[in-house]
Short mmCIF file of C-alpha atoms and ligand atoms in Angstrom, two decimals:
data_model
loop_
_atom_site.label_atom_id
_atom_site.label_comp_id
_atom_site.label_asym_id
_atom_site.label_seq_id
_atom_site.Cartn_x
_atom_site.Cartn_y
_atom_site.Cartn_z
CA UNK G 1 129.21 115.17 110.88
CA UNK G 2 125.91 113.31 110.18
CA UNK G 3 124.78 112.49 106.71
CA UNK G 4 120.81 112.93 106.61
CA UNK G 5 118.69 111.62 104.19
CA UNK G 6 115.75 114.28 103.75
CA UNK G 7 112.24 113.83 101.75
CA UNK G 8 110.61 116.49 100.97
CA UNK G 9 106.45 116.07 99.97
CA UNK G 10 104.14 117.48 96.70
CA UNK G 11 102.62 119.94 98.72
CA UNK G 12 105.95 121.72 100.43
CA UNK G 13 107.09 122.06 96.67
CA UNK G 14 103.83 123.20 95.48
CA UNK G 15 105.02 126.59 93.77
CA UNK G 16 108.40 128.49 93.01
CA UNK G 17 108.14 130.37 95.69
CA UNK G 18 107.75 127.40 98.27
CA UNK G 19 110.91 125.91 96.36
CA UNK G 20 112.91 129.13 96.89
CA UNK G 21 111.96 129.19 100.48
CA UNK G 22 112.63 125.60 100.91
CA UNK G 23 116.13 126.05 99.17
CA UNK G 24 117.19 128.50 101.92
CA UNK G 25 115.91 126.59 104.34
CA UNK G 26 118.19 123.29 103.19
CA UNK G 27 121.58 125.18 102.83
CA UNK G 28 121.03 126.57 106.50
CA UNK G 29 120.96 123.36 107.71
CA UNK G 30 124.03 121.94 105.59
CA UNK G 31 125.74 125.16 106.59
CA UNK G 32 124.86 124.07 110.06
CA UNK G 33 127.60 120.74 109.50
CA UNK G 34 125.14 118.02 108.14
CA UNK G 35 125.62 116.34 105.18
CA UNK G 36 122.39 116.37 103.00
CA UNK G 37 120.61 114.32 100.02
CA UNK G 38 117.57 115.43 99.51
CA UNK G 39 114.71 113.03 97.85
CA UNK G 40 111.86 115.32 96.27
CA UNK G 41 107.96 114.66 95.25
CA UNK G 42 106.31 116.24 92.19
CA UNK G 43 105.45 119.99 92.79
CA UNK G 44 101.78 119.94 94.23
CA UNK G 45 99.27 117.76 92.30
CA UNK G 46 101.53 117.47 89.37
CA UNK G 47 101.33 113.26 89.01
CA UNK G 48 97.51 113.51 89.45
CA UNK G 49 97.75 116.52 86.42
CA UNK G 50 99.36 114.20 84.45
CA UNK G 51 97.62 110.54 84.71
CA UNK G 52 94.66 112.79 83.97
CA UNK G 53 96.30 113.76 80.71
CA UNK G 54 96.73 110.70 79.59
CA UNK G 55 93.63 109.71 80.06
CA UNK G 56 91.88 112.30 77.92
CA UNK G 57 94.01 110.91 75.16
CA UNK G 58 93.38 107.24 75.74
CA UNK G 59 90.39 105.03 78.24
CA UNK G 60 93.56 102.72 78.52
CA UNK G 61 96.89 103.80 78.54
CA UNK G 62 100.03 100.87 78.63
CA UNK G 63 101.49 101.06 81.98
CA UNK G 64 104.74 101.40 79.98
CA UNK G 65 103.98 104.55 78.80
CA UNK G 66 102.45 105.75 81.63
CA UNK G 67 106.17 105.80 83.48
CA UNK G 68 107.76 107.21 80.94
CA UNK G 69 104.73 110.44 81.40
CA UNK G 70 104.23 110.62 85.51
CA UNK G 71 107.85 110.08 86.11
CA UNK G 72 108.58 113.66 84.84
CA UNK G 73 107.17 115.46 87.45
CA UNK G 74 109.62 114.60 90.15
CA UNK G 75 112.68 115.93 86.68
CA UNK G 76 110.37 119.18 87.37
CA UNK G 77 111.17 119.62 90.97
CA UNK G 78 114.87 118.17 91.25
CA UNK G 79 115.62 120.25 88.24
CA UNK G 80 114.08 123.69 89.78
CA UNK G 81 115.41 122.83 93.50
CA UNK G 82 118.88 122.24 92.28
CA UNK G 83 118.43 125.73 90.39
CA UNK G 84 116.92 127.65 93.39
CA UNK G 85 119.59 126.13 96.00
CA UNK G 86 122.46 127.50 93.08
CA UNK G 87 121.29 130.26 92.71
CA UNK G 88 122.13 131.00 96.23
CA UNK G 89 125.28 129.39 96.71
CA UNK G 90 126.76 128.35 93.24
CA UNK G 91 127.21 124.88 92.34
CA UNK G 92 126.00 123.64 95.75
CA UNK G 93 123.11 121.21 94.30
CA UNK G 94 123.16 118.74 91.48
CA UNK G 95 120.11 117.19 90.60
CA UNK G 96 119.50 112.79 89.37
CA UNK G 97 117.21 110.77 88.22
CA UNK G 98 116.30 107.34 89.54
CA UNK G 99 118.45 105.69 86.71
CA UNK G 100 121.23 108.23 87.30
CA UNK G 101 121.22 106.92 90.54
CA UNK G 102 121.15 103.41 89.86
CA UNK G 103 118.05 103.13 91.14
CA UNK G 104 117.03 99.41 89.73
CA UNK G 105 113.80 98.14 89.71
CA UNK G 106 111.74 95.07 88.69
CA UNK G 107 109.81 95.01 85.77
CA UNK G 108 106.47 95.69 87.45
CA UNK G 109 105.19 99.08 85.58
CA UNK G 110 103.47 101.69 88.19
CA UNK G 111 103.76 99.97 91.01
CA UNK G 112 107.89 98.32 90.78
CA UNK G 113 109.77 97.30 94.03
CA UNK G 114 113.42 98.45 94.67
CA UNK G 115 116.14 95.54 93.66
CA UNK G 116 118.89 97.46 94.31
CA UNK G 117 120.61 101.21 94.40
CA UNK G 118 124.40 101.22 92.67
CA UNK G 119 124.65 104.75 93.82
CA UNK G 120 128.33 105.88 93.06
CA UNK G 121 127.32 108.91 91.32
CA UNK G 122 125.63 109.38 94.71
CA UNK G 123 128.78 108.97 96.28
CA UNK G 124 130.78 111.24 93.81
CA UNK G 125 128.66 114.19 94.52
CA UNK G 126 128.50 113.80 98.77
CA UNK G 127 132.69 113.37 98.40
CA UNK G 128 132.41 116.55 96.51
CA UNK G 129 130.54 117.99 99.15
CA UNK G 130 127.45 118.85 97.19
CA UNK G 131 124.39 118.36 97.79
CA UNK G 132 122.11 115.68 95.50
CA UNK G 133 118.54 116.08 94.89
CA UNK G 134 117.33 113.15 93.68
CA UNK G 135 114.09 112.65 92.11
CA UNK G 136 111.50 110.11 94.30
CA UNK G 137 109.11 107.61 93.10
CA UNK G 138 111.17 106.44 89.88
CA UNK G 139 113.33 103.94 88.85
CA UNK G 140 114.95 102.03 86.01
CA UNK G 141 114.14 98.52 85.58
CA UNK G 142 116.20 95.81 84.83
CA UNK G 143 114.74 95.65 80.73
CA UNK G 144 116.09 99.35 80.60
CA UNK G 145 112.72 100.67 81.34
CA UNK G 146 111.42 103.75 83.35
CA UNK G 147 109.37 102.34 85.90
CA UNK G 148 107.47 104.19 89.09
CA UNK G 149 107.12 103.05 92.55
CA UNK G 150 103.39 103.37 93.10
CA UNK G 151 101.84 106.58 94.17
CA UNK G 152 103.57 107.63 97.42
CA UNK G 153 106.78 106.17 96.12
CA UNK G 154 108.95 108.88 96.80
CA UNK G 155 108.89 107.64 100.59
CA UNK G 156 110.10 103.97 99.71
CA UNK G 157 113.00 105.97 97.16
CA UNK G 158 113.99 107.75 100.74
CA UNK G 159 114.55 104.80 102.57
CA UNK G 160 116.18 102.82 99.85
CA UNK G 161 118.89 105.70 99.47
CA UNK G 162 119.13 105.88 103.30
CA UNK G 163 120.20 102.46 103.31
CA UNK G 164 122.10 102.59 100.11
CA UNK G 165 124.32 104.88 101.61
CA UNK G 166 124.07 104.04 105.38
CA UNK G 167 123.23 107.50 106.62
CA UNK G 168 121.96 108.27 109.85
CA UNK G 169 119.06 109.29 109.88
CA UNK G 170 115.92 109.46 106.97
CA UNK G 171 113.60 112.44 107.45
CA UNK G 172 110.62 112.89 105.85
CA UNK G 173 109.35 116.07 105.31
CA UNK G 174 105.21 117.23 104.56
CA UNK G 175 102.89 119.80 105.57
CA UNK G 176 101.97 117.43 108.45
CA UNK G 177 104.47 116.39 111.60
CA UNK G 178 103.69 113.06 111.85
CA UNK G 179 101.35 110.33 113.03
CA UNK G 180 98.44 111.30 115.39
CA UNK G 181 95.88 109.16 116.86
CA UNK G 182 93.51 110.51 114.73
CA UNK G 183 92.85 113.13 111.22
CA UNK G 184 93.38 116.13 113.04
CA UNK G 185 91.40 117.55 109.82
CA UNK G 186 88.13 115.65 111.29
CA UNK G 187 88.99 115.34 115.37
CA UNK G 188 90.35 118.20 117.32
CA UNK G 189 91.37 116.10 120.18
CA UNK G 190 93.99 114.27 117.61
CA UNK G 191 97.64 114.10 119.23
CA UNK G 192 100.42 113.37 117.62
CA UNK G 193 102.08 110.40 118.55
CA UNK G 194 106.20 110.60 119.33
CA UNK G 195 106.93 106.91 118.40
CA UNK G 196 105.66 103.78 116.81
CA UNK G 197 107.15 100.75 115.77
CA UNK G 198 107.38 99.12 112.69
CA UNK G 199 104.54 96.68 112.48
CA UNK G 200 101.53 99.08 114.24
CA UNK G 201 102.84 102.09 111.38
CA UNK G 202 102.42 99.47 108.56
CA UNK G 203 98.88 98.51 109.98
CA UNK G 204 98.42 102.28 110.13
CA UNK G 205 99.78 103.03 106.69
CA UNK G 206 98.12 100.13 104.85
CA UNK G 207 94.80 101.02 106.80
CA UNK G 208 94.65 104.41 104.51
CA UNK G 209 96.20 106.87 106.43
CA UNK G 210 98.65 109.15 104.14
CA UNK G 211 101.36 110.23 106.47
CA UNK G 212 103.62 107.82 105.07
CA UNK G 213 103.46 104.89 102.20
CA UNK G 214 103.16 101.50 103.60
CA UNK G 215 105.80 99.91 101.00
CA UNK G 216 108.42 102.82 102.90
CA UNK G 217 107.60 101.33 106.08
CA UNK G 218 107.55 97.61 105.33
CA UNK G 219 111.04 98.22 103.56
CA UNK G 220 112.57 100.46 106.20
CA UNK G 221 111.79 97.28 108.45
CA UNK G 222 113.41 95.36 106.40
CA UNK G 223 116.45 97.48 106.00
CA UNK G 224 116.35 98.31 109.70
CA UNK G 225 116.02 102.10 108.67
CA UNK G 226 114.78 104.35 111.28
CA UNK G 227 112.54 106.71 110.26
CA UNK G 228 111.48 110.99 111.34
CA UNK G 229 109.29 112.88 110.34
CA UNK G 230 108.38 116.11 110.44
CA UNK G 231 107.01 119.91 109.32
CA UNK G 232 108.64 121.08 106.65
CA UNK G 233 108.50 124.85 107.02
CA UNK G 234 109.69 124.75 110.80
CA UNK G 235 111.38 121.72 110.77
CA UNK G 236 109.49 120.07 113.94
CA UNK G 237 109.91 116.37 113.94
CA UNK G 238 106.80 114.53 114.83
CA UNK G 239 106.66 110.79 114.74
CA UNK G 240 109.93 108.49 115.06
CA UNK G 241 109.36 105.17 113.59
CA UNK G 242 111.84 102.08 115.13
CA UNK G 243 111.93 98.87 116.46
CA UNK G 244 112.75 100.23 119.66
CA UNK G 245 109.05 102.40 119.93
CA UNK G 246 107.03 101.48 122.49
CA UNK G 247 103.25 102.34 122.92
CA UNK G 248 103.93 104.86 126.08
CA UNK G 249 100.59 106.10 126.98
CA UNK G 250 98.07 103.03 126.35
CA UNK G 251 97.42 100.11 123.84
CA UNK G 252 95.73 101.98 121.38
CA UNK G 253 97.72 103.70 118.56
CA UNK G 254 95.05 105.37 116.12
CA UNK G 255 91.91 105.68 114.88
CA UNK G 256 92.00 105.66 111.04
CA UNK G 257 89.50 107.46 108.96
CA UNK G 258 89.62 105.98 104.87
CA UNK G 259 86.81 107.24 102.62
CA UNK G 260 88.77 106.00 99.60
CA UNK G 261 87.25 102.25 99.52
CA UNK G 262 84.42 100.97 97.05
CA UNK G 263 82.37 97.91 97.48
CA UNK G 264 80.14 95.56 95.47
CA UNK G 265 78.35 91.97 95.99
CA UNK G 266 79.65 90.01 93.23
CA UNK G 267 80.35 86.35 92.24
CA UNK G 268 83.89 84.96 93.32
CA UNK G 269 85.52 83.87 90.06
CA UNK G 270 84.40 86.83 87.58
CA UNK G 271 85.56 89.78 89.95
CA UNK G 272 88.41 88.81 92.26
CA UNK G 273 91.16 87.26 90.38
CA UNK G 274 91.08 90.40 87.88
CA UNK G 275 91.39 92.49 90.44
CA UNK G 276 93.60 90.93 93.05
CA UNK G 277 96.05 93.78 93.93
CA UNK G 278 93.23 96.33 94.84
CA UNK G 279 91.45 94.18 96.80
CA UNK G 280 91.29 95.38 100.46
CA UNK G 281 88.56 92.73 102.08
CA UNK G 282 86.87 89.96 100.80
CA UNK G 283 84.03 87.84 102.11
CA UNK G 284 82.66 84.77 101.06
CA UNK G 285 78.65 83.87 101.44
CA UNK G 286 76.54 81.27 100.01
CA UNK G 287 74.09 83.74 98.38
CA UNK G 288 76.49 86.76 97.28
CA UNK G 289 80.34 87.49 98.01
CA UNK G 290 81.37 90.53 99.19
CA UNK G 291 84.18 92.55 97.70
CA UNK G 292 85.96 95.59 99.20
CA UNK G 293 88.50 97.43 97.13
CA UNK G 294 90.90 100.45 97.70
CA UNK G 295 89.70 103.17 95.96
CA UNK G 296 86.95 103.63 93.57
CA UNK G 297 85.83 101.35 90.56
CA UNK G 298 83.06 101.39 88.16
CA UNK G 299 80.03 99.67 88.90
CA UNK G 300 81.31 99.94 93.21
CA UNK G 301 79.84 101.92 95.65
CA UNK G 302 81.82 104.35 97.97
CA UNK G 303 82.24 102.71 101.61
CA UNK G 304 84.49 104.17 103.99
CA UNK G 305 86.06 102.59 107.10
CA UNK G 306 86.58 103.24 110.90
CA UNK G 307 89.96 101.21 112.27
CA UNK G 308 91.01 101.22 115.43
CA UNK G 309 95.08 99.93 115.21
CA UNK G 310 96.92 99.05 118.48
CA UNK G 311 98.11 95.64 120.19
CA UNK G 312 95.92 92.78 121.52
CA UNK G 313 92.59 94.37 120.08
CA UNK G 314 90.68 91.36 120.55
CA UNK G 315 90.72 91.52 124.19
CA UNK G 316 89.40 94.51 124.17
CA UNK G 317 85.72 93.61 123.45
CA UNK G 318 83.65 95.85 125.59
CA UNK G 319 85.10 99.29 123.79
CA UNK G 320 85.03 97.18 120.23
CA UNK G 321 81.00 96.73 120.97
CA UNK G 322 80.67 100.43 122.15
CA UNK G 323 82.77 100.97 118.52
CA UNK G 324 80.08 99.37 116.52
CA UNK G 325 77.35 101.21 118.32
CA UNK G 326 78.18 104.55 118.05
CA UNK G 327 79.04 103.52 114.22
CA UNK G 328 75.54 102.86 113.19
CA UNK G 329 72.66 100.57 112.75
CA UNK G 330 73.78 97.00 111.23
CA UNK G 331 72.15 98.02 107.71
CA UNK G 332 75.05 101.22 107.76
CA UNK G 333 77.45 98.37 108.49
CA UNK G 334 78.60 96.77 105.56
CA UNK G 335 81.03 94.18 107.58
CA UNK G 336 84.52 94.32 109.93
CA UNK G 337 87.74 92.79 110.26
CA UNK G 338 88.89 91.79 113.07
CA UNK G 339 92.67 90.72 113.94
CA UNK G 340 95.18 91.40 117.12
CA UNK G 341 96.19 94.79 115.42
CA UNK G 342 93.44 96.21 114.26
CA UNK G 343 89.16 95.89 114.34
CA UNK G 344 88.35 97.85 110.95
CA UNK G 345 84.37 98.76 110.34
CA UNK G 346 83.43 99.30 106.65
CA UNK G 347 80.34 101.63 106.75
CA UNK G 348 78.09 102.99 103.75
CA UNK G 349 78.55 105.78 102.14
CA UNK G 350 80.53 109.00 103.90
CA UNK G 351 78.85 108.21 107.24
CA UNK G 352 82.03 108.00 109.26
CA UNK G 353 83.25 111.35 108.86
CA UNK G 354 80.76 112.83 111.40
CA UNK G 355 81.62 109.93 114.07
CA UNK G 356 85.32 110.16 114.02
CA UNK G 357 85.61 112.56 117.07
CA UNK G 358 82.94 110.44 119.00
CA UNK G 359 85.00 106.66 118.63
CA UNK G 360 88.23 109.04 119.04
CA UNK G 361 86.80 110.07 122.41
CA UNK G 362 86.63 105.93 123.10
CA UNK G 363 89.84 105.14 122.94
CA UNK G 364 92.04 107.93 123.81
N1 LIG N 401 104.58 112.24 92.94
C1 LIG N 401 104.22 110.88 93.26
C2 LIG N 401 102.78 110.81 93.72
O1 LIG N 401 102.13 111.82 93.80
C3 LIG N 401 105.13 110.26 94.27
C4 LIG N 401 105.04 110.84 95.66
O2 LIG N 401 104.33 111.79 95.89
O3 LIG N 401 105.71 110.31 96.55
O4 LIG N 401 102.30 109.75 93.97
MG1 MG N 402 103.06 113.57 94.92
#
């Protein structure tokens, strides 16, 4: 008898009916002999619903008070999935909390990092045979305070409670399988990839794509987790994530597509140091710095960038150049980065959208 660790993503909870479906779909598989906790997302765009709340009430919310408002989304969906999975077989599910969990956290308000998981009423409830449904993303800090994980966080609350409780396996459930070598949204010839290891899937993850949160992969690492994923409504697994993974069919990994970057040519001391953690790539020039930041900011303008992620890039320069010519001419090119894992392009405006399939075609 295995005990699995599942996650289950915003979108596969999106409406009652998805959590009914998704209910049924969780007591076949305990019924089937494994023993389940299940980690859960806010229903659909429910966090987005709410930081936008707050911020028709207030330009500047404390980060405090944020918590204690976009941590009630994921009480939403333990609350109804416990409900939905009783409601079929009585007393089955019992939903937590991070803190009723023992989820502890340091002080660091929207974006906190796991200290530790106490997890006995955790263990209460699996010797019971039930099945917990804890809620993602949220934590208790050690002043006693609600704290969040960082958007995505529900990943990194998986693979905490997978090692907390030493389970076999953590699976991580969304409307996509896994990792492919490309969007599949913007490059038909995208295949999914069957296994990656640790440090090419944090490259991947911290390059923008959304499979999976890079914090959840940099601390399954650490806590030797291995990870699945997989489609939630058949239950495919896609991408396994180990130390073991080896790049099978050739050096390259993925291409990552990331319109969510801003840029600006500023002066070193007023910009940077207030803005340190959203700084994705920063460049130093006599006449004017240039600054690169994840996601959008006022007074930036929208870049996007083209990375491709594998081992031993740099030896690679002939495709690299054929890279940067299909990208554009050098005024489209804002600047790249260049390191043994990855050559990342940062382009103007959306222009890399339309180019994906033809640097895809490159490479793979
Ligand atoms: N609900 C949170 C978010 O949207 C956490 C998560 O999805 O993992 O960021
Ligand atoms: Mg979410």
């Amino acid at each position: 008898m295995a005990l699995i660790v599942q996650k289950y993503g915003g979108s596969s909870l999106a409406t009652p009916e998805k959590i009914k479906m998704l209910a049924e779909r969780i007591i076949t598989r305990y019924d089937s002999g494994d023993r389940l906790v299940i980690v859960v997302s806010a229903m659909g765009q429910t966090t987005n619903e709410l930081e936008a709340k707050a911020h028709a009430v207030s330009s500047n919310p404390t980060p405090r008070e944020m918590d204690m408002l976009v941590s009630i989304g994921e009480r939403e969906s333990i609350s109804l999935m416990a409900i939905a999975i009783n409601s079929i077989r009585p007393e089955l599910a019992v939903s937590f909390t991070g803190s009723q969990i023992g989820l502890i956290t340091d002080n660091n308000h929207g974006n906190a990092r796991i200290l530790e998981i106490k997890g006995d009423r955790l263990a209460d409830a699996l010797k019971a045979e039930k099945i917990p449904i804890i809620a993602g993303f949220q934590g208790v800090s050690t002043n006693k305070e609600i704290t969040t994980l960082g958007r995505g966080g529900s990943d990194t609350t998986a693979v905490a409670v997978t090692s907390a409780l030493k389970a076999d396996m953590c699976e991580i459930y969304s409307d996509v399988a896994g990792v492919y070598s490309t969007d599949p949204k913007l490059c038909s010839d995208a295949v999914l990839i069957s296994e990656l290891d640790y440090d090419t899937m944090l490259t991947i993850s911290s390059l923008g794509a959304k499979v999976l949160k890079d914090a959840a992969v940099e601390y399954a690492h650490r806590l030797g987790v291995k990870i699945t994923t997989g489609l939630t409504w058949t239950g495919e697994t896609g991408t396994v994530i180990s130390d073991t993974a080896s790049l099978d069919r050739n050096k390259f990994a993925a291409l990552v597509y990331n319109d969510n970057l801003s840029y600006k040519y500023c002066d070193f001391k007023d910009e940077i140091l207030d803005r340190l953690s959203e700084v994705r790539f920063f460049q130093r020039s006599a006449e004017r710095s240039l600054l690169i930041l994840n996601g959008s900011a006022e007074g930036y303008n929208q870049c996007c960038s083209l990375s491709i992620v594998g081992s031993g890039i740099r030896s690679c320069s002939d495709t690299l150049k054929k890279m940067l010519d299909i990208t554009g001419s050098a005024a489209d090119i804002i600047s790249f980065d260049i390191s043994d894992l990855k050559f990342e392009i940062f382009v103007k405006d959306s222009l890399g959208k339309g180019i994906v399939s033809g640097i895809h075609r490159l490479f793979f």
